Coordinates of C-alpha atoms and ligand atoms in Angstrom, one line a residue:
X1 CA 0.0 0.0 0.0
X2 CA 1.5 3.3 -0.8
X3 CA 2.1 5.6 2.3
X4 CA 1.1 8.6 1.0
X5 CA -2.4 9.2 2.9
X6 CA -4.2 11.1 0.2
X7 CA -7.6 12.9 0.0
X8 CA -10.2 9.6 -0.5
X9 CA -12.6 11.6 -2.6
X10 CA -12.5 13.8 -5.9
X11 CA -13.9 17.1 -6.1
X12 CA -17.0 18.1 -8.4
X13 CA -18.1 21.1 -7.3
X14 CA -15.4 23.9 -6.4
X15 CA -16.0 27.5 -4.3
X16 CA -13.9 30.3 -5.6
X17 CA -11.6 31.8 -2.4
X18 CA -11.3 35.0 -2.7
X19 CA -7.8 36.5 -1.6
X20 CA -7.7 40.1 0.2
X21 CA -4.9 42.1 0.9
X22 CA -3.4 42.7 4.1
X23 CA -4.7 46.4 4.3
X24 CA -8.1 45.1 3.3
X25 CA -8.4 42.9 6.0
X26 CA -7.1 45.8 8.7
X27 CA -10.0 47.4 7.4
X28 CA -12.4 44.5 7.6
X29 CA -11.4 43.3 11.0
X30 CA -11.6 46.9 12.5
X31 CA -15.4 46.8 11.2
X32 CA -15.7 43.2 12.8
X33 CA -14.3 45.1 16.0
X34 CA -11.8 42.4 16.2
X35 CA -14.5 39.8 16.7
X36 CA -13.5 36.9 13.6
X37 CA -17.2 35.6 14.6
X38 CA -18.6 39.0 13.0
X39 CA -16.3 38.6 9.7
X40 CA -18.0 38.0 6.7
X41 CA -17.3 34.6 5.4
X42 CA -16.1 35.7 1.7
X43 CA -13.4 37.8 3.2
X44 CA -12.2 34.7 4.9
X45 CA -9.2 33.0 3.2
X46 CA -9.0 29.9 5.4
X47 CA -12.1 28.8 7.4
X48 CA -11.0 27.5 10.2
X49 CA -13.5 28.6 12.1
X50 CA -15.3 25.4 12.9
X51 CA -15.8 22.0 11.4
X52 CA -19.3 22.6 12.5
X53 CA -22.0 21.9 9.5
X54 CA -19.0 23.3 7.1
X55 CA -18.4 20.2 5.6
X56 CA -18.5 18.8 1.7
X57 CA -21.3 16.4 1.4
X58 CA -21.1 13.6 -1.1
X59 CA -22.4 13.2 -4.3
X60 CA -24.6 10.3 -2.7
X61 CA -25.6 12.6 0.1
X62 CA -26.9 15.0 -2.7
X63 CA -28.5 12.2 -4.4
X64 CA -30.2 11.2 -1.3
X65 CA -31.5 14.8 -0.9
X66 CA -33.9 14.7 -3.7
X67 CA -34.8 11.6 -2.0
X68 CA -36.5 13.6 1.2
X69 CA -40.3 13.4 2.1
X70 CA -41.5 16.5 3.4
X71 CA -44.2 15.0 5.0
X72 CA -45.3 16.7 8.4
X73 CA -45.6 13.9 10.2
X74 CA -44.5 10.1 9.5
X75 CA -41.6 10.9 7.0
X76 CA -40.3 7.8 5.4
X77 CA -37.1 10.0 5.5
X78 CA -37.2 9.4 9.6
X79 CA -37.4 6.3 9.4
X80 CA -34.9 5.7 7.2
X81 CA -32.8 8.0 9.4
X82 CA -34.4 6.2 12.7
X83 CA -33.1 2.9 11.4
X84 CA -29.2 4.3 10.8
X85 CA -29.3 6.0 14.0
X86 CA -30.1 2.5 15.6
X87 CA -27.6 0.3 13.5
X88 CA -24.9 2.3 14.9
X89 CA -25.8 3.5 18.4
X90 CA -28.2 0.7 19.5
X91 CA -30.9 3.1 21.1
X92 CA -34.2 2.7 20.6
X93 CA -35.5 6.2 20.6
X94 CA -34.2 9.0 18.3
X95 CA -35.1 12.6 18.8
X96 CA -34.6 15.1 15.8
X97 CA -33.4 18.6 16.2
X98 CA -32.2 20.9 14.2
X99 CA -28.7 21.0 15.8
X100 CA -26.8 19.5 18.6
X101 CA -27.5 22.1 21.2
X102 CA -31.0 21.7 21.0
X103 CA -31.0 18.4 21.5
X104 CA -28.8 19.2 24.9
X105 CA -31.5 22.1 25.7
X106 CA -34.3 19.1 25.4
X107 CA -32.1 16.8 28.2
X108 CA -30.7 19.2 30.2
X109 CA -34.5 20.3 30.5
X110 CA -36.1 17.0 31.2
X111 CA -33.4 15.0 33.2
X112 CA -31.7 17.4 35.5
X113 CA -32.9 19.9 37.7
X114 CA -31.5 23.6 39.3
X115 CA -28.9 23.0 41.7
X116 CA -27.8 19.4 39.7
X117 CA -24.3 19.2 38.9
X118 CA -23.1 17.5 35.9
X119 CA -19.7 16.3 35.5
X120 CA -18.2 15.9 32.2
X121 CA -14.2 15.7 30.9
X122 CA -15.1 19.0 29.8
X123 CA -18.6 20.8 28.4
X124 CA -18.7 22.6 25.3
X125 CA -19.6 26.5 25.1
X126 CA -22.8 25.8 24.6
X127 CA -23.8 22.6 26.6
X128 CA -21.9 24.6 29.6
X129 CA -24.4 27.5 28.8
X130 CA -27.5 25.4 28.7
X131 CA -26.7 23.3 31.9
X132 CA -26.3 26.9 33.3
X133 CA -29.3 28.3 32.1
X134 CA -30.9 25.4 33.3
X135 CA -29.3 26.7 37.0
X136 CA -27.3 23.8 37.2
X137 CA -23.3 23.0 37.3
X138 CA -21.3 22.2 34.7
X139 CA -18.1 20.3 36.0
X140 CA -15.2 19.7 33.7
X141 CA -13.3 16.6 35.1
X142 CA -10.3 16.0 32.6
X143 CA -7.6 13.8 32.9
X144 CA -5.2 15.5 34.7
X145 CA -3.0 15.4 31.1
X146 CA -5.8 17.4 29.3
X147 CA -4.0 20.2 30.8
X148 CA -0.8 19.8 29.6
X149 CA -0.6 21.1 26.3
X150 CA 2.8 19.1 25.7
X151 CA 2.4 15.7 27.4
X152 CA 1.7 13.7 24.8
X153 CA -0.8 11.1 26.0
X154 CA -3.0 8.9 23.7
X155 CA -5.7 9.7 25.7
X156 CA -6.2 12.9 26.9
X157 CA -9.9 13.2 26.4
X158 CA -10.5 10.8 29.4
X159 CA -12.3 11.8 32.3
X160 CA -10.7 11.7 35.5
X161 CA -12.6 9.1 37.4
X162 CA -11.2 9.7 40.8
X163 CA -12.5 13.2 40.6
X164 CA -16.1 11.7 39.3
X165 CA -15.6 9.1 42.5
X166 CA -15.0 11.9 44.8
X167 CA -18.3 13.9 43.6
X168 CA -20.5 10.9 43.3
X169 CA -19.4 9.7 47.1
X170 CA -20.4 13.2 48.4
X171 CA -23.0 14.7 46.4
X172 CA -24.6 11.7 44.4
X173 CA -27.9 13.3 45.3
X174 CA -27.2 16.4 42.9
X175 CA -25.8 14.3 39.6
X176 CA -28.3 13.5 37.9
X177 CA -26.4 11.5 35.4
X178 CA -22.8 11.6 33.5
X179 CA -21.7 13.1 30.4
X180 CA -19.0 12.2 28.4
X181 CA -17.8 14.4 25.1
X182 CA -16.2 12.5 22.3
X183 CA -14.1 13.7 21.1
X184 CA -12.9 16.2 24.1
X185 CA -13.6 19.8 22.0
X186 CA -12.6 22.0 24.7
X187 CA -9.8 20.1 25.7
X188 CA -7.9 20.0 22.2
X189 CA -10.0 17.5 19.9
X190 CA -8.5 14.8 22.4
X191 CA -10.4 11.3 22.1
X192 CA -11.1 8.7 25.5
X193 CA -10.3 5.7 25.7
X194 CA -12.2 2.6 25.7
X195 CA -11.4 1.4 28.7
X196 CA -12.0 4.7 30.5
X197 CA -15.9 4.8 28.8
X198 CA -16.2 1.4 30.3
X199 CA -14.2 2.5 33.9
X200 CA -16.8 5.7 33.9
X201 CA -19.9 3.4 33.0
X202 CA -19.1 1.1 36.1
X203 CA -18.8 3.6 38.1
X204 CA -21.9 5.9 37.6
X205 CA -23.7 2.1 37.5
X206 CA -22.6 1.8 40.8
X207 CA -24.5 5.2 42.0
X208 CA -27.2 4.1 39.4
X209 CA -26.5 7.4 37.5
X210 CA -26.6 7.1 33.9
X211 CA -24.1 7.5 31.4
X212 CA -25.0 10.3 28.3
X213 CA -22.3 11.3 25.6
X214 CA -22.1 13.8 23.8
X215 CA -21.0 12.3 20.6
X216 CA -20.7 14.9 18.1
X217 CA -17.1 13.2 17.4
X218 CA -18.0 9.7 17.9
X219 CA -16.4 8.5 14.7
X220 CA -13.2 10.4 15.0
X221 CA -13.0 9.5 18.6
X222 CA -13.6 5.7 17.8
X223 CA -10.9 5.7 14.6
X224 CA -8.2 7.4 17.7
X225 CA -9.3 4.2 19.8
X226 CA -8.9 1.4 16.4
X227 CA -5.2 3.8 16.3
X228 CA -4.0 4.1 20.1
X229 CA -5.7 1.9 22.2
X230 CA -3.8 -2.0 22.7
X231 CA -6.3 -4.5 21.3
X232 CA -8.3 -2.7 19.1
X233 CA -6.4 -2.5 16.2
X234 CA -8.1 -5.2 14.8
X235 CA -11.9 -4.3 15.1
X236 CA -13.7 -2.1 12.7
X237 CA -14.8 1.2 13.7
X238 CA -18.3 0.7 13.4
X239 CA -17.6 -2.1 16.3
X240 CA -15.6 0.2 18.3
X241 CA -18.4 3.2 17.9
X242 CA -20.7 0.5 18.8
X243 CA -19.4 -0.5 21.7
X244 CA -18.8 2.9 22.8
X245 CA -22.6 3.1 22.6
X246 CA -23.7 0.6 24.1
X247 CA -21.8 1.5 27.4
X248 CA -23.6 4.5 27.5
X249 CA -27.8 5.0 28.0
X250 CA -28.3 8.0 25.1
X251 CA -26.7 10.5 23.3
X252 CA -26.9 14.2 22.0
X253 CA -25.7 14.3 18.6
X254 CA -24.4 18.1 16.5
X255 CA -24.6 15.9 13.3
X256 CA -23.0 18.9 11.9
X257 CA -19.8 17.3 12.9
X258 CA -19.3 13.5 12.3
X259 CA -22.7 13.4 10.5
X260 CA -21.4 15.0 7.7
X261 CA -24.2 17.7 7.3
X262 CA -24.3 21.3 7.0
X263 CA -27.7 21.6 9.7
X264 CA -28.9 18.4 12.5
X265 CA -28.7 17.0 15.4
X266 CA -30.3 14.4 17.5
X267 CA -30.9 13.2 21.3
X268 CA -31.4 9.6 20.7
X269 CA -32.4 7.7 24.7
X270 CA -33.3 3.9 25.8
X271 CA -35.2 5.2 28.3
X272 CA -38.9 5.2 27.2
X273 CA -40.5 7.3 29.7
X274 CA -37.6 10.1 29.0
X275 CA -38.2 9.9 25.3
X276 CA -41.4 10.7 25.5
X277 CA -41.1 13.8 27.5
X278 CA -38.4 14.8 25.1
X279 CA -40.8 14.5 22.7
X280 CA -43.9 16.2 24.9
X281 CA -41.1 19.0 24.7
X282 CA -39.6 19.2 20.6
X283 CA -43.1 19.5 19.9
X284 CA -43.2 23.0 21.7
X285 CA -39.9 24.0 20.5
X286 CA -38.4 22.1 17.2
X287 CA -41.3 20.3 15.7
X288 CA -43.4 17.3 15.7
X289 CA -41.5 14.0 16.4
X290 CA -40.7 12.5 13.3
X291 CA -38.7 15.8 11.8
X292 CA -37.9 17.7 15.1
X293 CA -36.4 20.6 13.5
X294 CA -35.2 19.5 10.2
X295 CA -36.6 18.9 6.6
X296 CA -37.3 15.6 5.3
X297 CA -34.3 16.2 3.3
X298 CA -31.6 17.2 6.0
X299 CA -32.7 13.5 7.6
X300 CA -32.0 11.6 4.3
X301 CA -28.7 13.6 4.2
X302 CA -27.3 12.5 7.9
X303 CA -29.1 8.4 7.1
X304 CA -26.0 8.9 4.5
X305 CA -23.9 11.2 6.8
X306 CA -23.5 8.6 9.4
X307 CA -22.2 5.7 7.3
X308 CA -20.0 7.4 5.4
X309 CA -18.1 9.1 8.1
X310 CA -17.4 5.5 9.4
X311 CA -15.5 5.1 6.6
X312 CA -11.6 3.9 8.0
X313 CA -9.7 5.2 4.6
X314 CA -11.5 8.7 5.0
X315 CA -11.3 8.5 8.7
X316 CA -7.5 7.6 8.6
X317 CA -7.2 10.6 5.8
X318 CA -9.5 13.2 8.2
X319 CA -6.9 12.4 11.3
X320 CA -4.3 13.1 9.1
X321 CA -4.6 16.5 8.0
X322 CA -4.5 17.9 11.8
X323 CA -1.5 15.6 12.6
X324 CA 0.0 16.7 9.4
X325 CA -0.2 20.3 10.0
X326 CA 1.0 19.7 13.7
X327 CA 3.9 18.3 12.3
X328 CA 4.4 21.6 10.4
X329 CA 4.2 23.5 13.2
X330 CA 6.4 21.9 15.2
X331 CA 9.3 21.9 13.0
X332 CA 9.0 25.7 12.7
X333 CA 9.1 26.3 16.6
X334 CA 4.9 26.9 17.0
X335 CA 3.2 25.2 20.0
X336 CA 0.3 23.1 19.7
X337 CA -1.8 21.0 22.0
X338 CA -0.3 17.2 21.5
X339 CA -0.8 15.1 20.0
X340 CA -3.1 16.4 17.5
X341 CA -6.8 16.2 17.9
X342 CA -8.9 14.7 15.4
X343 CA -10.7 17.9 13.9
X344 CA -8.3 21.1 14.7
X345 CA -4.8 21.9 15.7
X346 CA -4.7 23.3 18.8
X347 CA -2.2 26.5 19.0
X348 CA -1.2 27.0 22.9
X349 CA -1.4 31.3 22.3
X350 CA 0.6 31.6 26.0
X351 CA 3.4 30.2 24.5
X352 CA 3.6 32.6 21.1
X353 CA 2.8 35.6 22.6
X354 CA 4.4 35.4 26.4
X355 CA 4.6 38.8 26.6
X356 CA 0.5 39.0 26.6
X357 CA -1.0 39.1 30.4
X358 CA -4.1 36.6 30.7
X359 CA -6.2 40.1 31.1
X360 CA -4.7 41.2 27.2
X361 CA -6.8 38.0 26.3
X362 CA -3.8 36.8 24.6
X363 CA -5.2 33.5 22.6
X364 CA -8.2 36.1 21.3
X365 CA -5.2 38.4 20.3
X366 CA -3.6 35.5 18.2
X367 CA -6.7 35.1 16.2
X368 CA -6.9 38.7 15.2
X369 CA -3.1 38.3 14.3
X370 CA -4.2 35.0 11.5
X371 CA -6.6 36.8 10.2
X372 CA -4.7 40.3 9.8
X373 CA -1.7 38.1 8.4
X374 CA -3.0 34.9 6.3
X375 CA -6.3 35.6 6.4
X376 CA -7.1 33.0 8.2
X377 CA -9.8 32.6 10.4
X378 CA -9.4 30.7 14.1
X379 CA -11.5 30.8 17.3
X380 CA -10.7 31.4 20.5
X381 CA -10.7 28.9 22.7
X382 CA -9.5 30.6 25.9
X383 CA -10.6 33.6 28.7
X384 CA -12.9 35.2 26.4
X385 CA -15.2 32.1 25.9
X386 CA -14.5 30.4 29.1
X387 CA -13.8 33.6 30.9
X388 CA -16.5 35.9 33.3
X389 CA -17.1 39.0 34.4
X390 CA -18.6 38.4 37.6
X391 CA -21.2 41.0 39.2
X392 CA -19.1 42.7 41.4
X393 CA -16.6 43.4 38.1
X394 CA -14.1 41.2 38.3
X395 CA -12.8 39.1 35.7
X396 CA -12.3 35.1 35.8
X397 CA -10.0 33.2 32.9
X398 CA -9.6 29.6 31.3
X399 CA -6.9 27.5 32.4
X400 CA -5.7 27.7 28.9
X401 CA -5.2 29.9 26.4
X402 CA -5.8 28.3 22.7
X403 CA -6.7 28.6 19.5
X404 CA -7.9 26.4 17.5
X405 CA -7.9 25.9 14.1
X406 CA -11.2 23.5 13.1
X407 CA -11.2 21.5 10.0
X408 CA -14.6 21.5 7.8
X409 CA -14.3 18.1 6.4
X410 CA -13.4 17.1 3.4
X411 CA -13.2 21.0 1.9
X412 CA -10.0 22.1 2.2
X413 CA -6.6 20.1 0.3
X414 CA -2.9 19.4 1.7
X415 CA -1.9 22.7 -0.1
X416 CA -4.2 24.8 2.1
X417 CA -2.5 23.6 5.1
X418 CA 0.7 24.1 4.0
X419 CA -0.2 27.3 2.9
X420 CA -1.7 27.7 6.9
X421 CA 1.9 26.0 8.1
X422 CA 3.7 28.8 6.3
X423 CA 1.7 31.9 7.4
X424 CA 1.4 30.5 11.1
X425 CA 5.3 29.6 11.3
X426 CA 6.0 33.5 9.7
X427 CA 3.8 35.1 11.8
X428 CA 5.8 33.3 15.2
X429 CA 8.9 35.0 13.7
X430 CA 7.1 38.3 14.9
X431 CA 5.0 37.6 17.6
X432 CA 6.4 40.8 19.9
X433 CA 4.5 43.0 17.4
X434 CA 1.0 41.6 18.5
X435 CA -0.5 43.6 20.9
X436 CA -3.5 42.7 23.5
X437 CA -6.7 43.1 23.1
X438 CA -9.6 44.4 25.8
X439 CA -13.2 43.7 26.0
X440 CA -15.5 46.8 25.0
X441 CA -18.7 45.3 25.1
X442 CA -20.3 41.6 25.9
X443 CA -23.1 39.8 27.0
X444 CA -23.7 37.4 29.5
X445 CA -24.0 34.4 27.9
X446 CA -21.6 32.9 25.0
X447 CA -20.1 36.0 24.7
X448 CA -17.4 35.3 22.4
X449 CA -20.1 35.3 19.5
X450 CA -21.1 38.9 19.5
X451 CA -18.3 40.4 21.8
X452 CA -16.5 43.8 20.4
X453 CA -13.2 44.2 21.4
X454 CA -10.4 47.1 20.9
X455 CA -6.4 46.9 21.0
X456 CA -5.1 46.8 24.4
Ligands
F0G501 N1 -21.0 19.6 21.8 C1 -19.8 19.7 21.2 C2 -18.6 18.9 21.7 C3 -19.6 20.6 20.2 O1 -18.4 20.8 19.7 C4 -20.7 21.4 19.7 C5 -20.5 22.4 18.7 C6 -21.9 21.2 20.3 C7 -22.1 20.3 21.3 C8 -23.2 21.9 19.9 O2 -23.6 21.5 18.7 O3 -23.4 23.6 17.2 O4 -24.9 21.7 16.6 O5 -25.5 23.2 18.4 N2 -19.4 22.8 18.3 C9 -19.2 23.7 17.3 C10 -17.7 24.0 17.3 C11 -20.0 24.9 17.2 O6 -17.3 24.9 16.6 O7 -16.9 23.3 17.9 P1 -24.4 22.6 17.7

């Protein structure tokens, strides 16, 4: 077999890029006030914003479009996607919504109440905000290793099970259940192990909590498993996904990720009497049942979605591309969260900018710099997402300061990363010329979105 690991598909349809100038994007990112979320898109050379419902779907998956019943109720399009959903998690009820964080507004809303605590390796943005909103905790229980931007462990999207222990054997009463995100987001793409699903399940079975994951990644997190993990090698991963499943009692699903669509999501449950409150509850907020909030077509779409993305050659290719522009990075003195996750590349922005303060937000500083330099667009994944301004003014930051860089899958060729490599590796060279940057105006909830910002 050759080694080259090559792109496993060929490209029909093509999307001009348009190229700006540097001045230009001065311009552009002074009108965004140095927010890269209020950028328009076209003025974006490299998306990196999010793999998030930014994919390339397939010539199938288009096919399979025209295939959708728009039916308002009793779609064969559900059915066909209820049956997919099934084959590959096991669970017996699936809940359509039209993303993934409506399907964690549903369960937050019908399995946990104000003043729960929910323990996870570590919560999105936006599942953190909706446990919140809900007026519950959020607690992110990495490995320690997750917080290590250089120790290079297979697994650092594990949850730390003596900190679960400790919670469970003094507050049991306020955890409602477990959550587990595959792959770790926050925490730099990272996947868990096996054996730490199955360590996790035991031991929120022996509290008789149940196990929820959030498994927006569940495909990349199972091909890091068939990779890393001793014994596995040798088991598909469909199996491995499977497995990963079945030690766990539902789901929520952004099938903008590892579904390989551009808009869905799902809460799929075993419990019966759950599911039907779910349901009791889409009804009043995404739609009846058998769409939630999706057309008959979007369902068709992620039926296809979700078997393709189990494919091992484009899996193997989508891993990759991340570990291939880590590599890039490393050789030109940047540093990145290691080992590489399976959908971004994690740059640690303490590290290229030490002379920022945590207060000059330095990671949000480093995306402004991509952007004024390649073009590029990042996010933030540091104090101004997981930061606060508390009431009485003060300020609280992230434990780390990163970027990331998210890949929209199968868009973007091995010359677009190196092209990324170059401008990220040049713009290191002169990091001392990139100044802070200061909050001007936010709101209270997912503030990184709509934040304005001015140089510090
Ligand atoms: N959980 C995880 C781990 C996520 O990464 C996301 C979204 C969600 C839940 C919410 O899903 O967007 O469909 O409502 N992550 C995107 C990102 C936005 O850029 O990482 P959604």
């Amino acid at each position: 077999m050759p080694r080259t690991i090559f792109e496993p598909f060929r490209i029909k349809s093509v999307e001009p890029i348009r190229v700006t100038t540097r001045d230009e994007r001065k311009g552009l990112l002074d009108q965004a006030r140095l927010n890269p979320f209020r950028l328009h898109s076209d003025d974006v050379l490299l998306d990196f914003l999010t793999d998030s419902g930014t994919g390339a779907m397939s010539a199938h998956q288009w096919g399979a479009i025209m295939e959708g019943d728009e039916s308002y109720a009793g779609s064969p399009s559900f059915f066909r996607l209820e049956k997919v959903v099934r084959s590959i998690t096991g669970y017996k009820h699936l809940i359509p919504t039209h993303q993934g964080r409506a399907a964690e507004h549903l369960l937050f809303e019908i399995a946990a109440k104000p003043g729960d605590v929910i323990p996870n390796n570590t919560h999105f943005d936006t599942t953190r905000a909706n446990v919140e909103v809900r007026g519950c905790e959020a607690r992110d229980l990495p490995t320690p290793e997750a917080l290590k931007p250089r120790e290079r462990h297979p697994f650092k999207g594990n949850i730390d099970l003596a900190r679960v222990e400790a919670l469970l054997s003094s507050e049991a009463h306020r955890v409602p259940f477990g959550m587990l995100t595959l792959t770790n987001n926050s925490g730099g793409g990272q996947p868990a192990s096996i054996e730490n699903v199955r360590a996790y399940k035991a031991l929120l079975a022996r509290f008789g909590k149940p196990l929820i994951l959030d498994a927006c990644r569940f495909a990349e997190n199972a091909m890091f498993v068939k990779q890393r993990e001793k014994g596995q090698a040798e088991r598909s991963v469909r199996e491995i996904a499977g497995e990963i499943f079945s030690l766990a009692d539902g789901c929520t699903m952004s099938a903008k990720k590892d579904g390989m669509v551009n808009i869905g999501g799902f809460l799929a449950l075993n419990d019966d009497a759950l599911a039907e409150e779910a349901r009791r509850l889409l009804v009043l907020t995404e739609g009846f049942p058998t769409y939630g909030g999706l057309a008959g077509r979007d369902l068709e779409a992620l039926a296809v979605g979700l078997e393709e993305v189990l494919d091992e050659q484009y899996l193997r290719y989508r891993l990759r591309t991340a570990e291939f522009l880590g590599e890039k990075l490393l050789a030109g003195g940047v540093a990145i969260v290691e080992p590489t996750g399976g959908h971004a590349v994690y740059l640690d922005a303490r590290d290229f900018l030490p002379h920022l303060a945590p207060e000059q937000y330095p990671a949000w500083a480093l995306t402004c710099a991509l952007y004024l330099e390649g073009g590029i667009r990042a996010v933030e994944i540091g104090s101004v997402m997981f930061g606060k301004r508390l009431p009485d003014g003060r300020e609280t930051y992230a434990p780390l300061e990163l970027v990331r860089l998210a890949f929209p899958r199968r868009v973007y060729t091995q010359s677009h990363f190196e092209l990324a490599a170059e401008v990220i590796v040049e713009l290191k060279q002169k990091a001392r010329e990139i100044r802070g940057v200061r909050i001007a105006k936010q709101s209270p909830h997912l503030r990184h979105f709509t934040a304005e910002l001015d140089w510090a």
